[in-house]
C-alpha cells in the first residue's frame, strides 16, 4: 500500500465556507483515523457516517469532529421495510446519508482517501474546491475550450454564444484522484505499475512522483449535455436540493449479483436527469490522494456482471427520453425506474428488483424530506442521530 | 505587444514524424520571421504559404524552409471563377492551402504564434503534439474523466464501456494559446489584464507568469458527440483525408459583412459532419505562444454581425440532422449548404451567398482533389507552386 504524502508541518485551519449548509457523508467499516489528515478542512463541518457491515462493531471517530453515525440497525429502524433499498456490505450504503441529511450540499468521500498536494506542494482543500464548483454555474450547452470560464484567469472564448454565458445551476461536482486511479478490475490487472503500487513492489518514490506529474490536470470542466460519464463516488460533491433524489446508489453488495457499480448507476441516472432539467455536472479538480487500490481479483468477481451488462445499460441511458411533465427530480426518477423495468428487465431480472428499489428510495426520500409545508402540517418520523 | 519567451540556447532538431504526409499552412500579410523560432520543429516539413492582401508585395521567408507560396493572383489563376469562394483580406484565405495540399495531414498556424514553454520550461513542439493527437483515436461517445485515455499514464476509468474503448478515428486536433487567449472583442474590451498585455501597460513579468500558470492545462480531450465548440484556426491540425472538404473558412473580410468567424464557421460545419460520420475532435494540448492581441475596436466592427447572428446560427447547427445517405464529407457538406440556404437565409441574405460559396468550394475541392482513379483517367489541371 502506498503511503499518502506526509502532512505539512502545521496546516492552518481555513475559513469554512457553507459550514451550516453542507454535510460530509462517509461510508465505512473501520476506524476513521483518516480524518486526522482532513482535520483542518473538515472539522468545522458536520459528518454523517454510515457504518457498513457488522453493526455491533464500534467505529472510532477522532475527537473533535461533529458527527452522527448510523449502522445497519439504525437504517432498519428508521426506514422499516423501506430499508430494503439500502445496500449492505457495499459502499452503496452511503446514499442513506444523503437521505437523512437536512443540508443543501453533500460532500462524500471514501475512508481511504487522503489530502493530496498540488504540483507546487500545497495541500489541496478538496471540500473548498467542490464548493467553488457547486456555487458557480456550469456550461453544458456549448463547449468552452479554455475549460471552466468562471475560473480566475479564464473566460469564454471567441465564438461562445453570449446567450449561453450565464450557464446553468451546477448540481454535481466530480473530483479526481492521485496515486491510485479509479480503474476497473481488468484494467487494474493489466496495468503493472498500479498493481505494483498496490502490492508495494519495487515502486520507487520517483515512480510515484512521475505518475503524479502525468496525472495532475489543473482544470474543471462541464460534461456536455447528452454525454454520459463514469461517476465515481470516492470524491464527490452535489447540491442535494437540486439533484439529491437521483443520488441513489442502487442495490449492490450482500445478496446482489453485482458490486462496484453503485456510483456508476447513480451517475447515469443523475446525468440524464440533469440534462433533462438543465442542470450542470462538472468534473476535474479537486484531487484527493487515493491510498489503496482494492484487490483486482475480488473486484473482478464483483464487477463481472456490471462489465457485461453495461454494454446494454449505456445505450439504454443514451436513449432515455424523459417526458416534459417530469419537472422535478422525483418525477424524473420515478419515470426512469419505469423505463429501467421495461427496457432492462430483458437483460436480467435483477433490473426489475432494482427498478422497484428505485421507487422505494423515492418513497423513503419523500418520507424523510417532506416539502416544507407538509413537514409543518404532519409530524412525520425523521431520522435521529444515534451517537454524537 | 508582449514578447514571446526567449528561445532556449540551442534547441536541438527533433526527428520529424509524418514528414512526407503533412503540410504546414500559413496565411500571412508579412515577412515570416516568426518561422525562425519554429525552425527546429518545422524545417523538415513542407510549408504552404497563402499570401493575403496585395499580391505585389514580396513576403520574405527565412532561408532553409521548403515552401510554396500563393498570392491572390495565383488563387485567381488556379481556381478561375471558383476563386470567388476564397476570402480576400482575411485569414480565411488559409483554406486555399488546404485545397492545394496533397498531403494527408494539415497543421495551420498564424504568423503571430510562437513556441510556448511548458511549466517545466521546456519548449513545446506543437506540431509533434498535434500529430500525436491525430494518430491516436478519439472518444466522442462517452466521457473519460481522466481525459485522453490513450496518453501515457492515463487509461479508461472504471465504468467506461469496453466496446467504446477502441475509440474512433481523430479528424481534428485543436490546440490552445498561452499569453493572449482567443477572446472576442467585447471580452477583450472588458478584460483589463489582457488589454494591458496588448498595450504593454504596467504588466510586470510576474503577471505574465501568473497568467501562464493559471492557463496551462496539461490535457487533451475529445469533444463529445453532439456538442459544438468554438474552433480557433490559430493553432490547428486536421486529417485532410478524413475531414478536409469540411474545412472551408467561409466568406469573410473584404466585401463581406463579417470577419473573425471564418474558423468558427469551419468548426461548426466540421463538428456536425464529424459527429455524423463518427469521427473525433480533440482539444487541449499543444499550446502555442500567441504574441499579439488584435485591436479590440477593429475586431468589434468585424465581429458585430457574427456576435448577433451566432445566436441563431448555433441553434441551427445544434439541430442539423444529416441523412444517412450522406456517407462522405463532400455529400455531408453539400447537404449542409442546402440547409444553410433554407434555414439561415431568413437571418440575412448573406447566408445564401455563403451557401453558394460552400458549393463552389466543394466543386473546387473535387477539381483539385479528384479520386485516384479519376485523376489517373483525366489529366485535370492541378495547382502548381509559384515559388519554391
XYZ file of C-alpha atoms in Angstrom:
776
model
C 0.000 0.000 0.000
C 1.349 3.394 -0.979
C 1.550 5.992 1.734
C -0.217 9.308 1.429
C 2.006 12.350 1.268
C 3.092 13.392 4.751
C 1.082 16.325 6.129
C 2.620 19.779 6.159
C 4.177 20.736 9.497
C 1.277 22.872 10.697
C -1.634 23.203 8.302
C -3.609 26.234 9.412
C -7.383 25.773 9.504
C -9.128 27.592 6.669
C -12.314 29.593 6.927
C -15.115 27.116 6.314
C -17.475 28.135 3.503
C -21.113 26.944 3.693
C -20.351 25.430 7.104
C -24.038 25.156 8.032
C -25.241 24.119 4.611
C -23.126 21.067 3.932
C -22.802 17.551 5.343
C -19.862 15.255 4.746
C -21.047 11.688 4.199
C -18.602 8.829 4.832
C -19.395 5.144 4.386
C -17.027 2.969 6.388
C -16.280 -0.358 8.031
C -13.277 0.818 10.046
C -11.982 3.414 12.473
C -11.866 6.828 10.881
C -8.240 7.692 11.541
C -8.065 9.093 8.021
C -9.962 12.120 9.344
C -6.852 13.288 11.213
C -5.322 14.401 7.959
C -8.519 16.130 6.908
C -8.966 17.892 10.264
C -8.010 21.397 9.063
C -10.529 21.174 6.239
C -13.373 19.092 7.704
C -13.525 19.873 11.396
C -15.928 22.793 11.030
C -18.439 20.628 9.174
C -20.979 18.089 10.283
C -20.230 14.472 9.359
C -22.735 11.735 8.605
C -21.059 8.366 8.993
C -22.773 5.316 7.540
C -21.340 2.213 9.140
C -21.430 -0.696 6.765
C -21.350 -4.377 7.756
C -21.479 -5.689 11.318
C -23.488 -3.189 13.401
C -22.042 -4.455 16.686
C -18.585 -3.262 15.763
C -17.557 0.076 17.242
C -16.180 2.635 14.812
C -13.743 5.071 16.376
C -14.024 8.687 15.242
C -11.175 11.041 16.161
C -12.010 13.572 18.876
C -13.320 16.965 17.977
C -15.455 16.068 14.979
C -19.157 16.787 14.983
C -20.898 13.705 13.627
C -23.852 11.369 13.607
C -23.317 7.682 12.918
C -25.790 5.185 11.516
C -25.282 1.424 11.448
C -27.468 -1.201 9.811
C -29.742 -1.415 12.872
C -30.350 2.327 12.585
C -31.085 2.066 8.871
C -33.628 -0.689 9.571
C -35.190 1.208 12.494
C -35.513 4.481 10.568
C -36.676 3.110 7.226
C -38.604 -0.003 8.348
C -39.470 -2.150 5.329
C -38.072 0.547 3.027
C -34.613 -0.289 4.380
C -34.522 -2.934 1.662
C -33.449 -0.260 -0.826
C -30.210 0.430 1.085
C -27.345 -1.871 0.138
C -25.489 -3.863 2.778
C -21.787 -4.703 2.721
C -21.156 -2.225 -0.069
C -20.225 1.429 -0.081
C -23.525 1.980 -1.895
C -24.918 2.330 1.660
C -23.556 5.874 1.585
C -26.751 7.122 -0.014
C -28.515 6.553 3.297
C -26.501 9.533 4.479
C -27.870 11.626 1.607
C -31.386 10.623 2.674
C -31.076 11.677 6.322
C -29.107 14.865 5.714
C -31.037 18.095 6.032
C -28.427 20.211 4.269
C -28.325 21.799 0.842
C -24.952 20.332 -0.136
C -23.286 16.961 0.298
C -19.641 16.047 0.025
C -18.972 12.330 0.160
C -15.542 10.744 0.444
C -14.113 7.284 0.981
C -12.102 6.498 4.088
C -9.021 5.522 2.090
C -8.771 8.977 0.555
C -6.252 11.433 1.931
C -5.268 15.041 1.328
C -3.416 15.379 -1.978
C -0.863 18.034 -2.854
C -0.899 20.170 -5.961
C 2.241 20.355 -8.121
C 3.507 23.290 -6.042
C 3.363 21.077 -2.940
C 0.373 22.828 -1.398
C -2.229 20.666 0.322
C -5.469 20.624 -1.615
C -8.611 21.559 0.258
C -10.862 19.261 -1.748
C -14.009 20.378 0.005
C -13.389 24.065 -0.737
C -12.874 23.265 -4.427
C -16.087 21.224 -4.593
C -17.937 24.137 -3.041
C -16.406 26.507 -5.596
C -17.516 24.147 -8.366
C -21.031 23.843 -6.969
C -21.721 27.530 -6.360
C -20.585 28.645 -9.831
C -22.567 27.795 -12.978
C -21.928 25.023 -15.478
C -21.879 25.258 -19.266
C -23.390 22.052 -20.657
C -24.820 23.545 -23.867
C -21.613 24.561 -25.643
C -18.003 23.589 -25.120
C -15.567 26.203 -23.827
C -12.060 25.333 -24.988
C -10.481 27.218 -22.053
C -12.310 24.909 -19.623
C -14.231 26.472 -16.723
C -14.939 30.032 -17.906
C -15.828 31.156 -14.370
C -12.393 30.353 -13.023
C -9.961 33.158 -12.360
C -7.739 33.716 -15.401
C -10.190 32.073 -17.804
C -13.228 33.252 -19.706
C -15.456 32.336 -22.587
C -13.518 32.218 -25.827
C -14.341 33.940 -29.116
C -17.353 32.309 -30.715
C -19.031 31.280 -27.464
C -22.660 32.417 -27.791
C -23.417 35.272 -25.411
C -26.854 33.939 -24.558
C -25.228 30.829 -23.066
C -22.732 32.666 -20.896
C -24.905 32.756 -17.805
C -24.632 28.989 -17.694
C -26.928 26.745 -15.688
C -27.005 25.794 -12.000
C -24.423 23.177 -11.045
C -25.808 20.016 -9.483
C -22.747 17.770 -9.292
C -19.010 18.256 -8.767
C -16.975 15.141 -9.566
C -13.434 15.173 -8.187
C -10.462 13.051 -9.266
C -7.701 11.004 -7.660
C -3.959 10.998 -7.451
C -1.908 7.866 -6.773
C -4.399 5.058 -7.420
C -6.773 5.917 -10.268
C -10.274 4.539 -10.317
C -9.799 1.652 -12.734
C -11.943 -1.433 -13.209
C -10.567 -4.873 -12.378
C -9.401 -5.803 -15.894
C -7.524 -2.509 -16.210
C -6.033 -2.966 -12.721
C -4.871 -6.409 -13.799
C -3.189 -5.276 -16.992
C -1.545 -2.171 -15.511
C 1.577 -3.448 -13.791
C 2.520 -0.081 -12.330
C -0.728 0.276 -10.485
C -0.510 -3.324 -9.326
C 2.970 -2.643 -8.096
C 1.689 0.330 -6.206
C -0.962 -1.790 -4.626
C 1.416 -4.543 -3.573
C 4.249 -2.164 -2.656
C 6.537 -3.995 -5.022
C 9.619 -2.249 -6.323
C 7.906 1.084 -6.760
C 10.402 3.810 -6.114
C 9.428 7.190 -4.750
C 10.447 8.575 -8.119
C 7.838 6.469 -9.930
C 5.095 7.770 -7.682
C 6.150 11.314 -8.444
C 6.188 10.710 -12.207
C 2.737 9.223 -12.029
C 1.583 12.303 -10.171
C 3.038 14.699 -12.685
C 1.414 12.851 -15.534
C -1.995 12.738 -13.967
C -2.452 16.163 -12.379
C -4.619 18.217 -14.729
C -5.370 21.681 -13.445
C -8.889 22.025 -14.827
C -12.552 21.906 -14.009
C -14.969 21.375 -16.832
C -18.609 20.822 -17.544
C -19.619 17.492 -19.013
C -21.687 18.481 -22.039
C -25.398 17.843 -22.251
C -26.205 14.480 -23.774
C -22.905 12.885 -22.737
C -22.700 10.210 -20.061
C -19.692 9.820 -17.778
C -18.445 7.304 -15.227
C -19.238 8.970 -11.893
C -17.005 7.789 -9.072
C -18.359 8.148 -5.531
C -14.946 8.398 -3.894
C -14.647 12.197 -4.014
C -17.970 13.702 -4.937
C -19.955 16.830 -4.153
C -23.518 17.637 -5.075
C -26.355 20.024 -4.463
C -28.843 17.891 -2.556
C -31.704 20.303 -3.204
C -31.156 20.176 -6.934
C -30.334 16.503 -7.530
C -30.481 14.623 -4.181
C -33.314 12.202 -5.044
C -31.371 10.962 -8.082
C -28.328 10.136 -5.970
C -29.430 6.616 -5.219
C -26.558 4.135 -5.285
C -28.662 1.105 -6.176
C -28.690 -2.460 -4.928
C -25.149 -3.742 -4.599
C -23.102 -5.994 -2.395
C -24.615 -8.544 0.001
C -27.319 -10.633 -1.662
C -26.968 -8.855 -5.009
C -25.356 -10.171 -8.188
C -23.232 -7.054 -8.660
C -20.891 -4.653 -6.897
C -18.756 -1.588 -7.710
C -21.437 -0.172 -9.985
C -23.261 1.776 -7.277
C -21.769 5.145 -8.154
C -21.920 4.402 -11.886
C -25.642 3.738 -11.597
C -26.170 6.951 -9.671
C -24.096 8.823 -12.246
C -26.010 7.552 -15.253
C -29.373 8.293 -13.637
C -28.286 11.687 -12.332
C -26.758 12.757 -15.639
C -29.835 12.047 -17.757
C -31.947 13.856 -15.174
C -29.542 16.823 -15.041
C -29.662 17.002 -18.845
C -33.452 16.924 -18.781
C -33.753 19.558 -16.045
C -30.997 21.772 -17.476
C -28.594 21.270 -14.577
C -24.824 21.086 -14.800
C -22.280 18.392 -13.950
C -18.606 19.303 -13.527
C -15.554 17.105 -13.354
C -11.866 17.695 -12.720
C -10.463 19.431 -9.647
C -10.225 18.709 -6.760
C -7.872 15.777 -6.475
C -7.670 13.590 -3.396
C -4.903 11.088 -2.635
C -6.349 7.623 -3.053
C -4.165 5.446 -0.883
C -5.182 1.909 -1.539
C -6.197 0.008 -4.636
C -8.729 -2.652 -3.875
C -7.910 -6.239 -4.790
C -8.377 -6.660 -8.552
C -9.290 -10.330 -8.229
C -12.050 -9.597 -5.720
C -13.133 -6.642 -7.868
C -13.335 -8.773 -10.982
C -15.846 -11.028 -9.275
C -17.903 -8.042 -8.078
C -17.750 -6.271 -11.416
C -18.233 -9.219 -13.721
C -21.926 -8.727 -14.371
C -21.593 -4.965 -14.440
C -18.936 -5.109 -17.143
C -21.193 -7.391 -19.123
C -24.434 -5.529 -18.513
C -23.058 -2.038 -19.044
C -22.818 -2.718 -22.765
C -26.620 -2.709 -22.760
C -27.152 -0.245 -19.909
C -25.175 2.553 -21.576
C -27.149 2.518 -24.855
C -30.305 2.441 -22.716
C -29.297 5.585 -20.803
C -28.089 7.234 -24.021
C -31.560 6.826 -25.482
C -33.644 7.710 -22.419
C -36.116 10.492 -23.108
C -37.964 11.939 -20.140
C -41.353 13.488 -20.910
C -41.680 17.191 -20.282
C -44.199 16.531 -17.496
C -41.226 15.352 -15.443
C -40.476 18.710 -13.848
C -38.886 17.533 -10.601
C -36.072 15.127 -9.829
C -38.541 12.818 -8.090
C -40.847 12.696 -11.106
C -37.887 12.085 -13.397
C -36.606 9.323 -11.169
C -39.964 7.542 -10.991
C -40.251 7.714 -14.777
C -36.692 6.409 -15.112
C -37.473 3.439 -12.844
C -40.396 2.571 -15.151
C -38.140 2.663 -18.185
C -35.493 0.579 -16.374
C -38.103 -2.061 -15.578
C -39.378 -2.122 -19.140
C -36.104 -1.922 -21.066
C -33.507 -3.565 -18.827
C -35.538 -6.417 -17.352
C -34.900 -8.439 -20.538
C -31.177 -8.125 -19.773
C -31.584 -9.655 -16.316
C -34.377 -9.969 -13.742
C -32.095 -8.040 -11.363
C -33.237 -4.838 -13.061
C -36.841 -5.389 -12.053
C -35.706 -5.599 -8.443
C -33.551 -2.524 -8.943
C -36.433 -0.591 -10.540
C -38.612 -1.422 -7.529
C -35.846 -0.334 -5.167
C -35.639 2.971 -7.061
C -39.300 3.578 -6.245
C -38.792 2.565 -2.631
C -35.881 5.012 -2.450
C -38.086 7.852 -3.678
C -40.763 6.924 -1.122
C -38.134 6.957 1.606
C -36.810 10.285 0.300
C -40.244 11.873 0.395
C -40.930 10.496 3.857
C -37.687 11.839 5.300
C -37.641 15.012 3.195
C -41.220 16.251 3.038
C -41.812 19.591 1.344
C -41.667 22.378 3.983
C -45.426 22.859 4.225
C -46.097 19.116 4.561
C -43.433 18.833 7.221
C -45.092 21.563 9.229
C -48.551 20.025 8.882
C -47.703 16.483 9.880
C -45.225 15.363 12.488
C -43.616 12.726 10.346
C -40.902 10.466 11.712
C -37.490 11.839 10.922
C -34.055 10.437 11.347
C -32.430 10.890 14.716
C -28.712 10.670 15.160
C -27.648 7.628 17.128
C -24.435 8.942 18.522
C -22.892 12.353 18.688
C 2.917 43.858 -27.530
C 4.131 41.142 -25.232
C 7.302 39.367 -26.188
C 7.417 35.637 -26.729
C 9.589 33.659 -24.341
C 13.219 33.772 -25.420
C 14.340 30.650 -27.244
C 16.449 28.072 -25.445
C 20.197 28.398 -26.085
C 20.399 25.617 -28.670
C 17.171 23.805 -29.408
C 18.116 20.514 -30.998
C 16.106 19.471 -34.055
C 13.733 16.629 -33.299
C 13.040 13.659 -35.526
C 10.172 14.720 -37.765
C 7.172 12.383 -37.639
C 4.963 12.134 -40.750
C 7.406 14.417 -42.559
C 6.095 13.452 -46.001
C 2.451 13.293 -45.027
C 1.889 16.732 -43.580
C 1.807 20.308 -44.882
C 2.016 23.390 -42.696
C -0.364 26.071 -43.958
C 0.317 29.701 -43.029
C -1.836 32.647 -44.096
C 0.083 35.887 -43.908
C 0.487 39.500 -44.987
C 4.033 39.955 -43.700
C 7.563 38.563 -43.713
C 7.679 35.220 -41.989
C 10.401 35.930 -39.440
C 8.318 34.086 -36.876
C 9.484 30.870 -38.559
C 12.968 31.341 -37.103
C 11.689 30.302 -33.691
C 9.892 27.304 -35.179
C 12.891 26.174 -37.252
C 13.797 23.131 -35.116
C 10.247 21.861 -35.349
C 9.093 22.940 -38.829
C 12.146 22.859 -41.052
C 11.715 19.236 -42.097
C 8.166 19.881 -43.301
C 6.738 21.447 -46.419
C 5.051 24.838 -45.972
C 2.143 26.214 -47.956
C 2.053 29.973 -47.572
C -1.112 31.807 -48.560
C -0.304 35.460 -49.048
C -3.282 37.620 -48.202
C -3.900 41.147 -49.474
C -1.718 42.966 -52.006
C -0.215 40.322 -54.349
C 2.558 42.646 -55.493
C 4.099 42.686 -52.044
C 7.031 40.355 -51.526
C 6.859 38.092 -48.496
C 10.251 37.137 -47.136
C 10.604 33.544 -45.962
C 13.676 32.655 -43.886
C 16.254 30.555 -45.700
C 16.188 26.809 -45.494
C 12.449 26.266 -45.468
C 10.789 24.202 -48.157
C 7.678 26.076 -49.260
C 5.244 27.039 -51.973
C 3.618 30.474 -51.839
C 0.327 31.525 -53.352
C -0.895 35.109 -53.629
C -4.261 36.356 -54.821
C -3.200 36.254 -58.456
C -2.321 32.582 -58.040
C -5.646 31.856 -56.380
C -7.459 33.520 -59.290
C -5.346 31.752 -61.876
C -5.736 28.300 -60.328
C -9.416 28.486 -59.425
C -10.749 30.761 -62.181
C -14.318 31.808 -61.410
C -14.343 29.471 -58.409
C -11.805 31.796 -56.749
C -14.842 33.717 -55.516
C -15.166 31.236 -52.665
C -11.761 32.198 -51.246
C -11.876 35.195 -48.913
C -9.638 38.192 -49.501
C -8.069 40.352 -46.779
C -8.939 37.836 -44.109
C -7.078 34.863 -42.675
C -9.976 32.773 -44.015
C -7.858 32.611 -47.175
C -5.842 29.894 -45.422
C -8.282 27.258 -46.630
C -6.860 27.721 -50.122
C -3.792 25.995 -48.734
C -5.919 23.059 -47.617
C -7.306 22.823 -51.144
C -3.965 22.682 -52.941
C -2.207 20.425 -50.456
C -1.753 16.823 -51.495
C -0.934 15.551 -48.027
C -2.900 13.510 -45.528
C -2.441 15.936 -42.632
C -2.520 19.693 -42.277
C -1.179 21.869 -39.493
C -2.135 25.515 -39.761
C -0.726 28.295 -37.623
C -0.906 32.082 -37.524
C 2.220 34.148 -38.054
C 1.927 35.821 -34.654
C 2.188 32.493 -32.852
C 5.481 31.482 -31.301
C 6.888 28.473 -29.484
C 5.456 28.245 -25.968
C 7.108 26.641 -22.977
C 5.506 24.115 -20.675
C 5.563 24.740 -16.906
C 8.906 22.952 -16.651
C 10.405 25.474 -19.087
C 10.672 23.057 -21.978
C 9.824 24.330 -25.449
C 6.641 22.789 -26.748
C 6.793 21.104 -30.140
C 3.218 21.961 -31.070
C 3.347 20.079 -34.337
C 4.500 16.834 -32.704
C 1.650 17.051 -30.200
C -0.913 17.664 -32.955
C 0.413 14.615 -34.760
C 0.146 12.582 -31.560
C -3.445 13.772 -31.167
C -4.305 12.972 -34.775
C -2.814 9.487 -34.955
C -4.456 8.257 -31.737
C -8.208 7.674 -31.506
C -10.857 9.958 -30.017
C -13.635 9.042 -27.596
C -16.697 11.113 -28.524
C -19.325 8.615 -27.357
C -18.640 8.544 -23.632
C -16.723 10.908 -21.374
C -13.480 9.702 -19.809
C -12.868 11.601 -16.573
C -9.095 11.054 -16.799
C -9.063 12.910 -20.134
C -7.238 11.321 -23.080
C -7.157 7.596 -22.225
C -4.500 6.916 -24.862
C -1.998 9.193 -23.220
C 0.833 7.695 -21.228
C -0.113 7.457 -17.548
C -3.834 7.565 -18.249
C -6.439 4.996 -19.193
C -10.151 4.430 -19.307
C -11.662 4.649 -15.836
C -13.953 2.160 -14.133
C -17.370 2.192 -15.745
C -16.144 3.094 -19.235
C -17.843 0.634 -21.602
C -15.335 -1.766 -23.101
C -16.982 -1.712 -26.506
C -16.176 2.014 -26.765
C -12.518 1.700 -25.842
C -11.267 1.380 -29.382
C -12.450 4.916 -29.959
C -12.962 6.472 -33.384
C -10.541 7.992 -35.868
C -9.450 11.514 -34.999
C -10.177 14.150 -37.622
C -9.278 17.386 -35.814
C -6.746 18.468 -33.190
C -7.488 21.904 -31.749
C -4.593 23.487 -29.859
C -4.675 26.321 -27.331
C -2.793 29.530 -26.609
C -0.682 30.979 -23.852
C -0.275 34.714 -23.308
C -3.140 36.181 -25.359
C -6.229 33.980 -25.260
C -8.607 33.898 -28.183
C -11.296 36.242 -26.879
C -13.957 38.121 -28.822
C -13.882 41.900 -28.954
C -16.334 42.526 -26.078
C -14.360 40.200 -23.793
C -11.091 41.820 -24.883
C -12.609 45.175 -24.004
C -13.774 44.199 -20.528
C -10.626 42.264 -19.551
C -8.170 44.932 -18.438
C -5.293 42.496 -17.934
C -5.385 41.286 -21.474
C -5.690 44.859 -22.735
C -2.682 45.757 -20.625
C -0.775 42.940 -22.197
C -1.716 44.175 -25.599
C -0.724 47.766 -24.913
C 2.316 46.860 -22.805
C 0.974 48.918 -19.943
C 2.255 48.217 -16.455
C 2.319 44.491 -16.880
C 5.163 43.068 -14.887
C 6.962 39.878 -15.822
C 5.397 38.376 -12.717
C 1.873 38.961 -14.024
C 2.650 37.208 -17.266
C 3.963 34.235 -15.335
C 0.858 34.042 -13.140
C -1.358 34.169 -16.181
C 0.622 31.309 -17.654
C 0.333 29.171 -14.572
C -3.393 29.721 -14.398
C -3.996 28.899 -18.010
C -1.713 25.943 -18.704
C -3.858 22.827 -18.512
C -1.956 19.646 -19.215
C -4.713 17.740 -21.002
C -6.050 16.628 -24.327
C -9.667 15.642 -24.547
C -12.296 14.624 -27.023
C -15.204 16.984 -27.524
C -18.217 14.727 -27.051
C -20.548 13.862 -29.883
C -23.425 16.314 -30.200
C -21.514 19.196 -28.618
C -20.367 22.202 -30.619
C -17.199 24.126 -29.791
C -15.547 27.357 -30.892
C -12.789 26.188 -33.226
C -9.920 28.637 -33.474
C -7.758 28.460 -36.619
C -4.639 29.858 -34.969
C -3.143 26.506 -33.929
C -4.996 23.711 -35.607
C -4.266 20.271 -37.009
C -6.505 18.004 -39.006
C -6.609 14.881 -41.109
C -7.250 16.211 -44.578
C -8.324 12.825 -45.912
C -10.945 12.448 -43.231
C -12.359 15.970 -42.947
C -10.587 18.244 -45.468
C -13.632 19.189 -47.587
C -15.427 20.485 -44.467
C -12.532 22.792 -43.583
C -13.856 25.710 -45.566
C -13.355 29.036 -43.805
C -16.284 30.805 -45.446
C -16.688 34.255 -46.922
C -15.077 36.830 -44.670
C -13.166 40.058 -44.897
C -13.082 42.228 -47.992
C -16.550 42.794 -49.467
C -18.265 40.687 -46.796
C -20.353 41.887 -43.871
C -18.437 39.806 -41.342
C -14.963 38.836 -40.174
C -13.323 36.730 -37.454
C -15.914 33.988 -37.841
C -14.068 32.040 -40.525
C -12.685 29.402 -38.186
C -15.894 29.317 -36.165
C -17.864 28.561 -39.308
C -15.451 25.796 -40.290
C -15.636 24.426 -36.743
C -19.404 24.281 -36.614
C -19.644 22.628 -40.037
C -16.794 20.202 -39.367
C -18.128 19.193 -35.957
C -21.608 18.278 -37.136
C -20.053 16.327 -40.000
C -17.584 14.563 -37.673
C -20.486 13.641 -35.402
C -22.439 12.295 -38.331
C -19.502 10.301 -39.748
C -18.330 9.072 -36.342
C -15.043 10.993 -36.375
C -13.338 12.554 -33.392
C -12.376 16.109 -32.482
C -9.806 16.747 -29.769
C -8.914 19.942 -27.954
C -6.284 20.945 -25.396
C -2.544 20.462 -25.878
C -0.491 21.758 -27.618
C -0.168 25.360 -26.536
C 1.466 27.972 -28.697
C 2.545 31.447 -27.510
C 0.157 33.958 -29.058
C 2.120 37.168 -29.123
C -0.270 39.850 -30.173
C -3.878 40.608 -29.379
C -5.605 42.207 -32.315
C -7.216 45.589 -31.826
C -10.499 45.076 -29.955
C -12.119 48.128 -31.574
C -11.340 46.885 -35.072
C -12.423 43.390 -34.023
C -15.715 44.644 -32.671
C -16.575 46.063 -36.064
C -15.605 42.815 -37.815
C -17.408 40.638 -35.305
C -20.528 42.688 -34.831
C -22.768 40.726 -37.153
C -21.223 37.414 -36.137
C -21.958 38.047 -32.468
C -25.509 38.900 -33.408
C -26.031 36.083 -35.913
C -24.406 33.353 -33.874
C -27.377 33.363 -31.533
C -29.344 31.908 -34.447
C -26.517 30.016 -36.127
C -25.705 27.906 -33.056
C -29.255 26.575 -32.574
C -29.293 25.847 -36.308
C -26.134 23.754 -36.106
C -27.322 22.104 -32.885
C -30.405 20.887 -34.701
C -28.808 19.869 -38.030
C -29.581 16.283 -38.956
C -27.733 14.821 -41.918
C -29.473 11.984 -43.751
C -27.771 8.638 -43.657
C -27.207 8.803 -47.401
C -24.520 11.373 -46.641
C -21.649 8.932 -46.386
C -18.769 11.198 -47.415
C -17.629 14.596 -46.193
C -18.467 16.077 -49.604
C -22.018 14.760 -49.531
C -22.455 15.991 -45.964
C -21.131 19.413 -46.891
C -23.401 19.778 -49.910
C -26.396 18.800 -47.770
C -25.293 21.265 -45.104
C -25.094 24.069 -47.653
C -28.696 23.339 -48.644
C -29.825 23.538 -45.044
C -27.844 26.766 -44.537
C -29.581 28.319 -47.507
C -33.001 27.225 -46.319
C -32.708 27.918 -42.591
C -30.269 30.811 -42.298
C -31.263 32.887 -45.298
C -34.137 34.349 -43.250
C -31.496 35.641 -40.792
C -29.636 37.515 -43.536
C -29.236 37.219 -47.327
C -25.506 36.812 -46.648
C -26.175 33.162 -45.876
C -27.499 32.478 -49.351
C -24.221 33.793 -50.744
C -22.305 31.710 -48.203
C -24.296 28.570 -49.054
C -23.437 29.072 -52.725
C -19.786 29.579 -51.856
C -19.868 26.301 -49.883
C -20.936 24.530 -53.076
C -18.266 26.323 -55.102
C -15.698 25.228 -52.531
C -16.720 21.585 -52.908
C -16.505 21.908 -56.700
C -13.028 23.365 -56.350
C -12.071 20.607 -53.909
C -13.201 17.901 -56.288
C -11.428 19.538 -59.198
C -8.122 19.795 -57.352
C -8.524 16.550 -55.408
C -10.053 14.032 -57.808
C -10.409 10.468 -56.570
C -7.245 8.478 -57.530
C -8.846 6.642 -60.474
C -10.379 9.829 -61.904
C -7.054 11.615 -61.578
C -5.347 8.853 -63.499
C -8.030 8.844 -66.199
C -8.111 12.554 -66.876
C -5.224 14.967 -66.823
C -7.036 17.594 -64.825
C -5.408 20.918 -64.065
C -3.736 20.856 -60.669
C -2.170 23.549 -58.578
C 1.426 24.402 -59.318
C 3.622 26.077 -56.775
C 4.572 29.590 -57.766
C 7.799 29.871 -55.899
C 9.981 27.396 -54.191
